[in-house]
Amino acid sequence: MQHNRYLKWFAVAATLGMLLILLGGALVTKTDSGLGCGRNWPDCNGSLIPKEITPEVLIEFSHRLVTGVVSISILVLTVWTWRKLGHIREVKLLGFLAMFFLIAQALIGAAQVLWGQGDFILALHFGISLISFAAVLLLSMIVFEVDRKFDADKVFIGKKLRWHTIAVTIYSYLVVYTGALVRHTDSSLICPDWPFCYNETPLASPNNMYEWVQMGHRLAVLIIFIWIAYITWHAVKEYKNQRVVYYGWIIAFTIVFLQVIAGMLVVLTKLNLTVALMHSLLISLLFGLLCYMIVLVARSNYNEKMK
């Protein structure tokens, strides 16, 4: 029996809402609008609705408004899926993760406004939101019965691919953190060239902390690009008969390739806002897809035990 049509539409809206939270948070950071509402939370400059509208106030207040509305939507989706699809093993855990990390990111954002936080703590903000987004995305995929459509509930994944899937997903979170650290330490344009900090002296060591942060992120991206390329090659070679694995890793490689291009363009366009937001969008989609591949690993383990 197909799941309720209204539940499907609501799941899509909640997922898009989580994307808006991610991109809105990135927009706040990239436009230095974090204190657009002053040191006030949840009110804005002493008023529930800001009286004086500036670009910074509009961006920060809109982000808070979207976060509030989407938080209620995620709560509704969680309860709805628990009631309708609670018999599916992953549903309750995903709902809990979506709500827990959504609340956590909101609290970190509030703490930053009220008291300020160090750059290394603030860099966690995007990553925490990302976990909530991934949980909502996976819930939506369950609602749309993606597993049945692609025979994902019958998947079998070998030990080698299982290990690589889990490891690269964990590592991708490090890549996300280093990227957020680049933004929060204002290191985005500390290196004027690409792929090296200074192309005329490619082997020179970074001169300061900001260059270390920038080049550390580039190295982390290079590693994940090579790693996902290898995994994709392995999946294409060994998993032609399991299209969810086969196409899943091809899509993952496509996204990470586009992510590298977007990162390059961020530098070459001197932080063009559209390119920078696309950069954030791509890493969000990649992390969500990798988390789905983790679900496939769990399904494979379950199927192996049931044989």
C-alpha positions as protocol buffer text, in pm:
chain_id: "A"
residue {
  index: 1
  type: MET
  ca { x: 0 y: 0 z: 0 }
}
residue {
  index: 2
  type: GLN
  ca { x: 142 y: 336 z: -101 }
}
residue {
  index: 3
  type: HIS
  ca { x: 201 y: 590 z: 172 }
}
residue {
  index: 4
  type: ASN
  ca { x: -40 y: 881 z: 212 }
}
residue {
  index: 5
  type: ARG
  ca { x: -2 y: 1139 z: -68 }
}
residue {
  index: 6
  type: TYR
  ca { x: -21 y: 1425 z: 181 }
}
residue {
  index: 7
  type: LEU
  ca { x: 259 y: 1273 z: 386 }
}
residue {
  index: 8
  type: LYS
  ca { x: 475 y: 1264 z: 73 }
}
residue {
  index: 9
  type: TRP
  ca { x: 413 y: 1629 z: -5 }
}
residue {
  index: 10
  type: PHE
  ca { x: 479 y: 1722 z: 356 }
}
residue {
  index: 11
  type: ALA
  ca { x: 806 y: 1526 z: 357 }
}
residue {
  index: 12
  type: VAL
  ca { x: 920 y: 1710 z: 42 }
}
residue {
  index: 13
  type: ALA
  ca { x: 835 y: 2046 z: 199 }
}
residue {
  index: 14
  type: ALA
  ca { x: 1020 y: 1957 z: 521 }
}
residue {
  index: 15
  type: THR
  ca { x: 1329 y: 1847 z: 327 }
}
residue {
  index: 16
  type: LEU
  ca { x: 1332 y: 2166 z: 121 }
}
residue {
  index: 17
  type: GLY
  ca { x: 1283 y: 2358 z: 445 }
}
residue {
  index: 18
  type: MET
  ca { x: 1592 y: 2197 z: 596 }
}
residue {
  index: 19
  type: LEU
  ca { x: 1786 y: 2294 z: 284 }
}
residue {
  index: 20
  type: LEU
  ca { x: 1669 y: 2651 z: 333 }
}
residue {
  index: 21
  type: ILE
  ca { x: 1798 y: 2642 z: 692 }
}
residue {
  index: 22
  type: LEU
  ca { x: 2137 y: 2519 z: 571 }
}
residue {
  index: 23
  type: LEU
  ca { x: 2164 y: 2775 z: 294 }
}
residue {
  index: 24
  type: GLY
  ca { x: 2022 y: 3048 z: 515 }
}
residue {
  index: 25
  type: GLY
  ca { x: 2286 y: 2980 z: 778 }
}
residue {
  index: 26
  type: ALA
  ca { x: 2556 y: 2988 z: 511 }
}
residue {
  index: 27
  type: LEU
  ca { x: 2412 y: 3316 z: 381 }
}
residue {
  index: 28
  type: VAL
  ca { x: 2420 y: 3466 z: 731 }
}
residue {
  index: 29
  type: THR
  ca { x: 2786 y: 3371 z: 766 }
}
residue {
  index: 30
  type: LYS
  ca { x: 2893 y: 3479 z: 417 }
}
residue {
  index: 31
  type: THR
  ca { x: 2725 y: 3820 z: 450 }
}
residue {
  index: 32
  type: ASP
  ca { x: 2838 y: 3881 z: 811 }
}
residue {
  index: 33
  type: SER
  ca { x: 2475 y: 3916 z: 918 }
}
residue {
  index: 34
  type: GLY
  ca { x: 2504 y: 3710 z: 1237 }
}
residue {
  index: 35
  type: LEU
  ca { x: 2448 y: 4018 z: 1455 }
}
residue {
  index: 36
  type: GLY
  ca { x: 2186 y: 4172 z: 1230 }
}
residue {
  index: 37
  type: CYS
  ca { x: 1944 y: 4150 z: 1523 }
}
residue {
  index: 38
  type: GLY
  ca { x: 2205 y: 4260 z: 1774 }
}
residue {
  index: 39
  type: ARG
  ca { x: 2271 y: 4060 z: 2090 }
}
residue {
  index: 40
  type: ASN
  ca { x: 1902 y: 3974 z: 2109 }
}
residue {
  index: 41
  type: TRP
  ca { x: 1736 y: 3633 z: 2082 }
}
residue {
  index: 42
  type: PRO
  ca { x: 1464 y: 3529 z: 2010 }
}
residue {
  index: 43
  type: ASP
  ca { x: 1361 y: 3894 z: 1960 }
}
residue {
  index: 44
  type: CYS
  ca { x: 1537 y: 4114 z: 1704 }
}
residue {
  index: 45
  type: ASN
  ca { x: 1689 y: 4440 z: 1826 }
}
residue {
  index: 46
  type: GLY
  ca { x: 1446 y: 4449 z: 2116 }
}
residue {
  index: 47
  type: SER
  ca { x: 1130 y: 4382 z: 1912 }
}
residue {
  index: 48
  type: LEU
  ca { x: 951 y: 4064 z: 1815 }
}
residue {
  index: 49
  type: ILE
  ca { x: 935 y: 4204 z: 1460 }
}
residue {
  index: 50
  type: PRO
  ca { x: 1225 y: 4436 z: 1370 }
}
residue {
  index: 51
  type: LYS
  ca { x: 1127 y: 4801 z: 1324 }
}
residue {
  index: 52
  type: GLU
  ca { x: 1427 y: 4905 z: 1117 }
}
residue {
  index: 53
  type: ILE
  ca { x: 1504 y: 4680 z: 821 }
}
residue {
  index: 54
  type: THR
  ca { x: 1860 y: 4665 z: 689 }
}
residue {
  index: 55
  type: PRO
  ca { x: 2005 y: 4391 z: 465 }
}
residue {
  index: 56
  type: GLU
  ca { x: 2171 y: 4232 z: 771 }
}
residue {
  index: 57
  type: VAL
  ca { x: 1851 y: 4245 z: 975 }
}
residue {
  index: 58
  type: LEU
  ca { x: 1648 y: 4098 z: 686 }
}
residue {
  index: 59
  type: ILE
  ca { x: 1890 y: 3808 z: 635 }
}
residue {
  index: 60
  type: GLU
  ca { x: 1924 y: 3722 z: 1005 }
}
residue {
  index: 61
  type: PHE
  ca { x: 1555 y: 3765 z: 1089 }
}
residue {
  index: 62
  type: SER
  ca { x: 1446 y: 3563 z: 783 }
}
residue {
  index: 63
  type: HIS
  ca { x: 1682 y: 3284 z: 883 }
}
residue {
  index: 64
  type: ARG
  ca { x: 1535 y: 3274 z: 1233 }
}
residue {
  index: 65
  type: LEU
  ca { x: 1179 y: 3279 z: 1096 }
}
residue {
  index: 66
  type: VAL
  ca { x: 1248 y: 2996 z: 852 }
}
residue {
  index: 67
  type: THR
  ca { x: 1419 y: 2793 z: 1126 }
}
residue {
  index: 68
  type: GLY
  ca { x: 1116 y: 2833 z: 1353 }
}
residue {
  index: 69
  type: VAL
  ca { x: 862 y: 2733 z: 1089 }
}
residue {
  index: 70
  type: VAL
  ca { x: 1070 y: 2439 z: 962 }
}
residue {
  index: 71
  type: SER
  ca { x: 1132 y: 2316 z: 1319 }
}
residue {
  index: 72
  type: ILE
  ca { x: 757 y: 2283 z: 1370 }
}
residue {
  index: 73
  type: SER
  ca { x: 733 y: 2105 z: 1031 }
}
residue {
  index: 74
  type: ILE
  ca { x: 1006 y: 1858 z: 1129 }
}
residue {
  index: 75
  type: LEU
  ca { x: 828 y: 1785 z: 1457 }
}
residue {
  index: 76
  type: VAL
  ca { x: 504 y: 1717 z: 1269 }
}
residue {
  index: 77
  type: LEU
  ca { x: 687 y: 1497 z: 1015 }
}
residue {
  index: 78
  type: THR
  ca { x: 856 y: 1303 z: 1295 }
}
residue {
  index: 79
  type: VAL
  ca { x: 528 y: 1229 z: 1476 }
}
residue {
  index: 80
  type: TRP
  ca { x: 348 y: 1155 z: 1148 }
}
residue {
  index: 81
  type: THR
  ca { x: 611 y: 905 z: 1028 }
}
residue {
  index: 82
  type: TRP
  ca { x: 632 y: 742 z: 1370 }
}
residue {
  index: 83
  type: ARG
  ca { x: 258 y: 680 z: 1364 }
}
residue {
  index: 84
  type: LYS
  ca { x: 233 y: 569 z: 1000 }
}
residue {
  index: 85
  type: LEU
  ca { x: 571 y: 404 z: 940 }
}
residue {
  index: 86
  type: GLY
  ca { x: 694 y: 315 z: 1286 }
}
residue {
  index: 87
  type: HIS
  ca { x: 722 y: -49 z: 1182 }
}
residue {
  index: 88
  type: ILE
  ca { x: 1015 y: 38 z: 952 }
}
residue {
  index: 89
  type: ARG
  ca { x: 1337 y: -4 z: 1150 }
}
residue {
  index: 90
  type: GLU
  ca { x: 1505 y: 328 z: 1073 }
}
residue {
  index: 91
  type: VAL
  ca { x: 1208 y: 563 z: 1105 }
}
residue {
  index: 92
  type: LYS
  ca { x: 1210 y: 631 z: 1480 }
}
residue {
  index: 93
  type: LEU
  ca { x: 1588 y: 680 z: 1496 }
}
residue {
  index: 94
  type: LEU
  ca { x: 1584 y: 918 z: 1199 }
}
residue {
  index: 95
  type: GLY
  ca { x: 1302 y: 1122 z: 1348 }
}
residue {
  index: 96
  type: PHE
  ca { x: 1488 y: 1152 z: 1677 }
}
residue {
  index: 97
  type: LEU
  ca { x: 1811 y: 1256 z: 1504 }
}
residue {
  index: 98
  type: ALA
  ca { x: 1630 y: 1515 z: 1292 }
}
residue {
  index: 99
  type: MET
  ca { x: 1476 y: 1684 z: 1596 }
}
residue {
  index: 100
  type: PHE
  ca { x: 1777 y: 1651 z: 1828 }
}
residue {
  index: 101
  type: PHE
  ca { x: 2028 y: 1806 z: 1591 }
}
residue {
  index: 102
  type: LEU
  ca { x: 1784 y: 2071 z: 1470 }
}
residue {
  index: 103
  type: ILE
  ca { x: 1739 y: 2186 z: 1831 }
}
residue {
  index: 104
  type: ALA
  ca { x: 2116 y: 2165 z: 1889 }
}
residue {
  index: 105
  type: GLN
  ca { x: 2196 y: 2390 z: 1593 }
}
residue {
  index: 106
  type: ALA
  ca { x: 1933 y: 2641 z: 1704 }
}
residue {
  index: 107
  type: LEU
  ca { x: 2083 y: 2654 z: 2054 }
}
residue {
  index: 108
  type: ILE
  ca { x: 2435 y: 2706 z: 1917 }
}
residue {
  index: 109
  type: GLY
  ca { x: 2305 y: 2985 z: 1696 }
}
residue {
  index: 110
  type: ALA
  ca { x: 2130 y: 3146 z: 1994 }
}
residue {
  index: 111
  type: ALA
  ca { x: 2444 y: 3114 z: 2209 }
}
residue {
  index: 112
  type: GLN
  ca { x: 2648 y: 3284 z: 1938 }
}
residue {
  index: 113
  type: VAL
  ca { x: 2408 y: 3578 z: 1930 }
}
residue {
  index: 114
  type: LEU
  ca { x: 2380 y: 3616 z: 2308 }
}
residue {
  index: 115
  type: TRP
  ca { x: 2736 y: 3550 z: 2420 }
}
residue {
  index: 116
  type: GLY
  ca { x: 2955 y: 3490 z: 2115 }
}
residue {
  index: 117
  type: GLN
  ca { x: 3146 y: 3171 z: 2039 }
}
residue {
  index: 118
  type: GLY
  ca { x: 3493 y: 3084 z: 1915 }
}
residue {
  index: 119
  type: ASP
  ca { x: 3548 y: 3008 z: 1547 }
}
residue {
  index: 120
  type: PHE
  ca { x: 3618 y: 2641 z: 1615 }
}
residue {
  index: 121
  type: ILE
  ca { x: 3284 y: 2604 z: 1797 }
}
residue {
  index: 122
  type: LEU
  ca { x: 3092 y: 2801 z: 1536 }
}
residue {
  index: 123
  type: ALA
  ca { x: 3228 y: 2574 z: 1263 }
}
residue {
  index: 124
  type: LEU
  ca { x: 3021 y: 2294 z: 1418 }
}
residue {
  index: 125
  type: HIS
  ca { x: 2697 y: 2482 z: 1351 }
}
residue {
  index: 126
  type: PHE
  ca { x: 2670 y: 2392 z: 981 }
}
residue {
  index: 127
  type: GLY
  ca { x: 2773 y: 2031 z: 1045 }
}
residue {
  index: 128
  type: ILE
  ca { x: 2508 y: 1985 z: 1315 }
}
residue {
  index: 129
  type: SER
  ca { x: 2241 y: 2124 z: 1083 }
}
residue {
  index: 130
  type: LEU
  ca { x: 2369 y: 1886 z: 815 }
}
residue {
  index: 131
  type: ILE
  ca { x: 2297 y: 1580 z: 1030 }
}
residue {
  index: 132
  type: SER
  ca { x: 1940 y: 1699 z: 1080 }
}
residue {
  index: 133
  type: PHE
  ca { x: 1903 y: 1757 z: 705 }
}
residue {
  index: 134
  type: ALA
  ca { x: 2036 y: 1408 z: 627 }
}
residue {
  index: 135
  type: ALA
  ca { x: 1790 y: 1252 z: 874 }
}
residue {
  index: 136
  type: VAL
  ca { x: 1495 y: 1439 z: 719 }
}
residue {
  index: 137
  type: LEU
  ca { x: 1612 y: 1346 z: 368 }
}
residue {
  index: 138
  type: LEU
  ca { x: 1630 y: 978 z: 460 }
}
residue {
  index: 139
  type: LEU
  ca { x: 1286 y: 994 z: 620 }
}
residue {
  index: 140
  type: SER
  ca { x: 1151 y: 1141 z: 296 }
}
residue {
  index: 141
  type: MET
  ca { x: 1314 y: 865 z: 93 }
}
residue {
  index: 142
  type: ILE
  ca { x: 1144 y: 607 z: 314 }
}
residue {
  index: 143
  type: VAL
  ca { x: 809 y: 785 z: 272 }
}
residue {
  index: 144
  type: PHE
  ca { x: 855 y: 771 z: -108 }
}
residue {
  index: 145
  type: GLU
  ca { x: 939 y: 400 z: -85 }
}
residue {
  index: 146
  type: VAL
  ca { x: 1269 y: 449 z: -264 }
}
residue {
  index: 147
  type: ASP
  ca { x: 1394 y: 120 z: -123 }
}
residue {
  index: 148
  type: ARG
  ca { x: 1115 y: -74 z: -292 }
}
residue {
  index: 149
  type: LYS
  ca { x: 1149 y: 107 z: -622 }
}
residue {
  index: 150
  type: PHE
  ca { x: 1522 y: 35 z: -645 }
}
residue {
  index: 151
  type: ASP
  ca { x: 1520 y: -302 z: -464 }
}
residue {
  index: 152
  type: ALA
  ca { x: 1733 y: -144 z: -191 }
}
residue {
  index: 153
  type: ASP
  ca { x: 1569 y: -365 z: 69 }
}
residue {
  index: 154
  type: LYS
  ca { x: 1735 y: -664 z: -103 }
}
residue {
  index: 155
  type: VAL
  ca { x: 2082 y: -516 z: -138 }
}
residue {
  index: 156
  type: PHE
  ca { x: 2400 y: -709 z: -50 }
}
residue {
  index: 157
  type: ILE
  ca { x: 2721 y: -512 z: -3 }
}
residue {
  index: 158
  type: GLY
  ca { x: 3062 y: -674 z: 39 }
}
residue {
  index: 159
  type: LYS
  ca { x: 3287 y: -611 z: 337 }
}
residue {
  index: 160
  type: LYS
  ca { x: 3527 y: -393 z: 138 }
}
residue {
  index: 161
  type: LEU
  ca { x: 3259 y: -153 z: 17 }
}
residue {
  index: 162
  type: ARG
  ca { x: 3095 y: -149 z: 360 }
}
residue {
  index: 163
  type: TRP
  ca { x: 3418 y: -33 z: 524 }
}
residue {
  index: 164
  type: HIS
  ca { x: 3482 y: 233 z: 261 }
}
residue {
  index: 165
  type: THR
  ca { x: 3122 y: 360 z: 281 }
}
residue {
  index: 166
  type: ILE
  ca { x: 3130 y: 405 z: 658 }
}
residue {
  index: 167
  type: ALA
  ca { x: 3481 y: 552 z: 662 }
}
residue {
  index: 168
  type: VAL
  ca { x: 3430 y: 802 z: 379 }
}
residue {
  index: 169
  type: THR
  ca { x: 3101 y: 920 z: 533 }
}
residue {
  index: 170
  type: ILE
  ca { x: 3271 y: 988 z: 866 }
}
residue {
  index: 171
  type: TYR
  ca { x: 3560 y: 1155 z: 684 }
}
residue {
  index: 172
  type: SER
  ca { x: 3318 y: 1372 z: 483 }
}
residue {
  index: 173
  type: TYR
  ca { x: 3211 y: 1529 z: 811 }
}
residue {
  index: 174
  type: LEU
  ca { x: 3573 y: 1636 z: 868 }
}
residue {
  index: 175
  type: VAL
  ca { x: 3571 y: 1795 z: 521 }
}
residue {
  index: 176
  type: VAL
  ca { x: 3251 y: 1981 z: 611 }
}
residue {
  index: 177
  type: TYR
  ca { x: 3406 y: 2102 z: 937 }
}
residue {
  index: 178
  type: THR
  ca { x: 3723 y: 2230 z: 770 }
}
residue {
  index: 179
  type: GLY
  ca { x: 3511 y: 2409 z: 510 }
}
residue {
  index: 180
  type: ALA
  ca { x: 3303 y: 2575 z: 782 }
}
residue {
  index: 181
  type: LEU
  ca { x: 3624 y: 2667 z: 963 }
}
residue {
  index: 182
  type: VAL
  ca { x: 3748 y: 2841 z: 647 }
}
residue {
  index: 183
  type: ARG
  ca { x: 3436 y: 3060 z: 651 }
}
residue {
  index: 184
  type: HIS
  ca { x: 3432 y: 3135 z: 1023 }
}
residue {
  index: 185
  type: THR
  ca { x: 3803 y: 3225 z: 1039 }
}
residue {
  index: 186
  type: ASP
  ca { x: 3769 y: 3453 z: 733 }
}
residue {
  index: 187
  type: SER
  ca { x: 4023 y: 3239 z: 547 }
}
residue {
  index: 188
  type: SER
  ca { x: 3824 y: 3208 z: 224 }
}
residue {
  index: 189
  type: LEU
  ca { x: 4041 y: 3445 z: 21 }
}
residue {
  index: 190
  type: ILE
  ca { x: 4366 y: 3424 z: 215 }
}
residue {
  index: 191
  type: CYS
  ca { x: 4506 y: 3220 z: -75 }
}
residue {
  index: 192
  type: PRO
  ca { x: 4459 y: 3412 z: -402 }
}
residue {
  index: 193
  type: ASP
  ca { x: 4541 y: 3117 z: -632 }
}
residue {
  index: 194
  type: TRP
  ca { x: 4411 y: 2766 z: -696 }
}
residue {
  index: 195
  type: PRO
  ca { x: 4495 y: 2478 z: -652 }
}
residue {
  index: 196
  type: PHE
  ca { x: 4796 y: 2602 z: -454 }
}
residue {
  index: 197
  type: CYS
  ca { x: 4792 y: 2898 z: -222 }
}
residue {
  index: 198
  type: TYR
  ca { x: 5047 y: 3069 z: -450 }
}
residue {
  index: 199
  type: ASN
  ca { x: 5087 y: 2890 z: -781 }
}
residue {
  index: 200
  type: GLU
  ca { x: 5431 y: 3041 z: -842 }
}
residue {
  index: 201
  type: THR
  ca { x: 5561 y: 2869 z: -525 }
}
residue {
  index: 202
  type: PRO
  ca { x: 5351 y: 2552 z: -507 }
}
residue {
  index: 203
  type: LEU
  ca { x: 5570 y: 2375 z: -251 }
}
residue {
  index: 204
  type: ALA
  ca { x: 5594 y: 2664 z: -4 }
}
residue {
  index: 205
  type: SER
  ca { x: 5459 y: 2602 z: 346 }
}
residue {
  index: 206
  type: PRO
  ca { x: 5164 y: 2812 z: 469 }
}
residue {
  index: 207
  type: ASN
  ca { x: 5277 y: 3134 z: 636 }
}
residue {
  index: 208
  type: ASN
  ca { x: 5006 y: 3171 z: 901 }
}
residue {
  index: 209
  type: MET
  ca { x: 4708 y: 2999 z: 1064 }
}
residue {
  index: 210
  type: TYR
  ca { x: 4466 y: 3125 z: 798 }
}
residue {
  index: 211
  type: GLU
  ca { x: 4667 y: 2973 z: 515 }
}
residue {
  index: 212
  type: TRP
  ca { x: 4693 y: 2648 z: 712 }
}
residue {
  index: 213
  type: VAL
  ca { x: 4314 y: 2641 z: 750 }
}
residue {
  index: 214
  type: GLN
  ca { x: 4257 y: 2711 z: 380 }
}
residue {
  index: 215
  type: MET
  ca { x: 4515 y: 2465 z: 250 }
}
residue {
  index: 216
  type: GLY
  ca { x: 4415 y: 2205 z: 508 }
}
residue {
  index: 217
  type: HIS
  ca { x: 4062 y: 2218 z: 369 }
}
residue {
  index: 218
  type: ARG
  ca { x: 4188 y: 2186 z: 11 }
}
residue {
  index: 219
  type: LEU
  ca { x: 4394 y: 1882 z: 107 }
}
residue {
  index: 220
  type: ALA
  ca { x: 4091 y: 1728 z: 280 }
}
residue {
  index: 221
  type: VAL
  ca { x: 3885 y: 1785 z: -36 }
}
residue {
  index: 222
  type: LEU
  ca { x: 4153 y: 1629 z: -255 }
}
residue {
  index: 223
  type: ILE
  ca { x: 4155 y: 1317 z: -36 }
}
residue {
  index: 224
  type: ILE
  ca { x: 3776 y: 1274 z: -43 }
}
residue {
  index: 225
  type: PHE
  ca { x: 3770 y: 1332 z: -421 }
}
residue {
  index: 226
  type: ILE
  ca { x: 4027 y: 1056 z: -480 }
}
residue {
  index: 227
  type: TRP
  ca { x: 3858 y: 831 z: -225 }
}
residue {
  index: 228
  type: ILE
  ca { x: 3509 y: 862 z: -377 }
}
residue {
  index: 229
  type: ALA
  ca { x: 3657 y: 820 z: -726 }
}
residue {
  index: 230
  type: TYR
  ca { x: 3810 y: 489 z: -612 }
}
residue {
  index: 231
  type: ILE
  ca { x: 3487 y: 373 z: -445 }
}
residue {
  index: 232
  type: THR
  ca { x: 3290 y: 462 z: -760 }
}
residue {
  index: 233
  type: TRP
  ca { x: 3532 y: 265 z: -974 }
}
residue {
  index: 234
  type: HIS
  ca { x: 3490 y: -34 z: -742 }
}
residue {
  index: 235
  type: ALA
  ca { x: 3108 y: -3 z: -741 }
}
residue {
  index: 236
  type: VAL
  ca { x: 3088 y: 26 z: -1120 }
}
residue {
  index: 237
  type: LYS
  ca { x: 3312 y: -278 z: -1155 }
}
residue {
  index: 238
  type: GLU
  ca { x: 3151 y: -503 z: -892 }
}
residue {
  index: 239
  type: TYR
  ca { x: 2790 y: -390 z: -844 }
}
residue {
  index: 240
  type: LYS
  ca { x: 2638 y: -364 z: -1192 }
}
residue {
  index: 241
  type: ASN
  ca { x: 2352 y: -592 z: -1080 }
}
residue {
  index: 242
  type: GLN
  ca { x: 2258 y: -367 z: -786 }
}
residue {
  index: 243
  type: ARG
  ca { x: 2154 y: -42 z: -945 }
}
residue {
  index: 244
  type: VAL
  ca { x: 2097 y: 147 z: -619 }
}
residue {
  index: 245
  type: VAL
  ca { x: 2465 y: 92 z: -531 }
}
residue {
  index: 246
  type: TYR
  ca { x: 2588 y: 134 z: -889 }
}
residue {
  index: 247
  type: TYR
  ca { x: 2408 y: 460 z: -961 }
}
residue {
  index: 248
  type: GLY
  ca { x: 2437 y: 584 z: -604 }
}
residue {
  index: 249
  type: TRP
  ca { x: 2816 y: 601 z: -622 }
}
residue {
  index: 250
  type: ILE
  ca { x: 2814 y: 745 z: -974 }
}
residue {
  index: 251
  type: ILE
  ca { x: 2595 y: 1028 z: -844 }
}
residue {
  index: 252
  type: ALA
  ca { x: 2824 y: 1069 z: -541 }
}
residue {
  index: 253
  type: PHE
  ca { x: 3128 y: 1108 z: -766 }
}
residue {
  index: 254
  type: THR
  ca { x: 2941 y: 1357 z: -987 }
}
residue {
  index: 255
  type: ILE
  ca { x: 2851 y: 1568 z: -684 }
}
residue {
  index: 256
  type: VAL
  ca { x: 3202 y: 1564 z: -537 }
}
residue {
  index: 257
  type: PHE
  ca { x: 3344 y: 1660 z: -879 }
}
residue {
  index: 258
  type: LEU
  ca { x: 3104 y: 1956 z: -899 }
}
residue {
  index: 259
  type: GLN
  ca { x: 3193 y: 2041 z: -539 }
}
residue {
  index: 260
  type: VAL
  ca { x: 3561 y: 2071 z: -631 }
}
residue {
  index: 261
  type: ILE
  ca { x: 3472 y: 2295 z: -927 }
}
residue {
  index: 262
  type: ALA
  ca { x: 3251 y: 2512 z: -706 }
}
residue {
  index: 263
  type: GLY
  ca { x: 3530 y: 2543 z: -449 }
}
residue {
  index: 264
  type: MET
  ca { x: 3769 y: 2656 z: -721 }
}
residue {
  index: 265
  type: LEU
  ca { x: 3518 y: 2912 z: -846 }
}
residue {
  index: 266
  type: VAL
  ca { x: 3465 y: 3047 z: -495 }
}
residue {
  index: 267
  type: VAL
  ca { x: 3831 y: 3149 z: -497 }
}
residue {
  index: 268
  type: LEU
  ca { x: 3852 y: 3263 z: -859 }
}
residue {
  index: 269
  type: THR
  ca { x: 3531 y: 3471 z: -840 }
}
residue {
  index: 270
  type: LYS
  ca { x: 3642 y: 3626 z: -510 }
}
residue {
  index: 271
  type: LEU
  ca { x: 3356 y: 3481 z: -303 }
}
residue {
  index: 272
  type: ASN
  ca { x: 3070 y: 3527 z: -547 }
}
residue {
  index: 273
  type: LEU
  ca { x: 2764 y: 3472 z: -328 }
}
residue {
  index: 274
  type: THR
  ca { x: 2576 y: 3247 z: -573 }
}
residue {
  index: 275
  type: VAL
  ca { x: 2880 y: 3024 z: -624 }
}
residue {
  index: 276
  type: ALA
  ca { x: 2945 y: 3010 z: -249 }
}
residue {
  index: 277
  type: LEU
  ca { x: 2586 y: 2903 z: -177 }
}
residue {
  index: 278
  type: MET
  ca { x: 2607 y: 2640 z: -452 }
}
residue {
  index: 279
  type: HIS
  ca { x: 2920 y: 2512 z: -280 }
}
residue {
  index: 280
  type: SER
  ca { x: 2720 y: 2470 z: 44 }
}
residue {
  index: 281
  type: LEU
  ca { x: 2431 y: 2305 z: -140 }
}
residue {
  index: 282
  type: LEU
  ca { x: 2652 y: 2046 z: -308 }
}
residue {
  index: 283
  type: ILE
  ca { x: 2822 y: 1934 z: 13 }
}
residue {
  index: 284
  type: SER
  ca { x: 2479 y: 1906 z: 176 }
}
residue {
  index: 285
  type: LEU
  ca { x: 2356 y: 1679 z: -104 }
}
residue {
  index: 286
  type: LEU
  ca { x: 2674 y: 1473 z: -93 }
}
residue {
  index: 287
  type: PHE
  ca { x: 2652 y: 1417 z: 282 }
}
residue {
  index: 288
  type: GLY
  ca { x: 2284 y: 1323 z: 253 }
}
residue {
  index: 289
  type: LEU
  ca { x: 2365 y: 1070 z: -20 }
}
residue {
  index: 290
  type: LEU
  ca { x: 2653 y: 920 z: 180 }
}
residue {
  index: 291
  type: CYS
  ca { x: 2422 y: 880 z: 477 }
}
residue {
  index: 292
  type: TYR
  ca { x: 2181 y: 691 z: 252 }
}
residue {
  index: 293
  type: MET
  ca { x: 2466 y: 463 z: 150 }
}
residue {
  index: 294
  type: ILE
  ca { x: 2517 y: 396 z: 523 }
}
residue {
  index: 295
  type: VAL
  ca { x: 2151 y: 292 z: 541 }
}
residue {
  index: 296
  type: LEU
  ca { x: 2217 y: 51 z: 252 }
}
residue {
  index: 297
  type: VAL
  ca { x: 2508 y: -98 z: 447 }
}
residue {
  index: 298
  type: ALA
  ca { x: 2275 y: -151 z: 744 }
}
residue {
  index: 299
  type: ARG
  ca { x: 2018 y: -312 z: 513 }
}
residue {
  index: 300
  type: SER
  ca { x: 2286 y: -538 z: 370 }
}
residue {
  index: 301
  type: ASN
  ca { x: 2394 y: -650 z: 717 }
}
residue {
  index: 302
  type: TYR
  ca { x: 2031 y: -724 z: 805 }
}
residue {
  index: 303
  type: ASN
  ca { x: 1974 y: -918 z: 481 }
}
residue {
  index: 304
  type: GLU
  ca { x: 2289 y: -1122 z: 544 }
}
residue {
  index: 305
  type: LYS
  ca { x: 2169 y: -1219 z: 891 }
}
residue {
  index: 306
  type: MET
  ca { x: 1827 y: -1319 z: 755 }
}
residue {
  index: 307
  type: LYS
  ca { x: 1971 y: -1549 z: 487 }
}
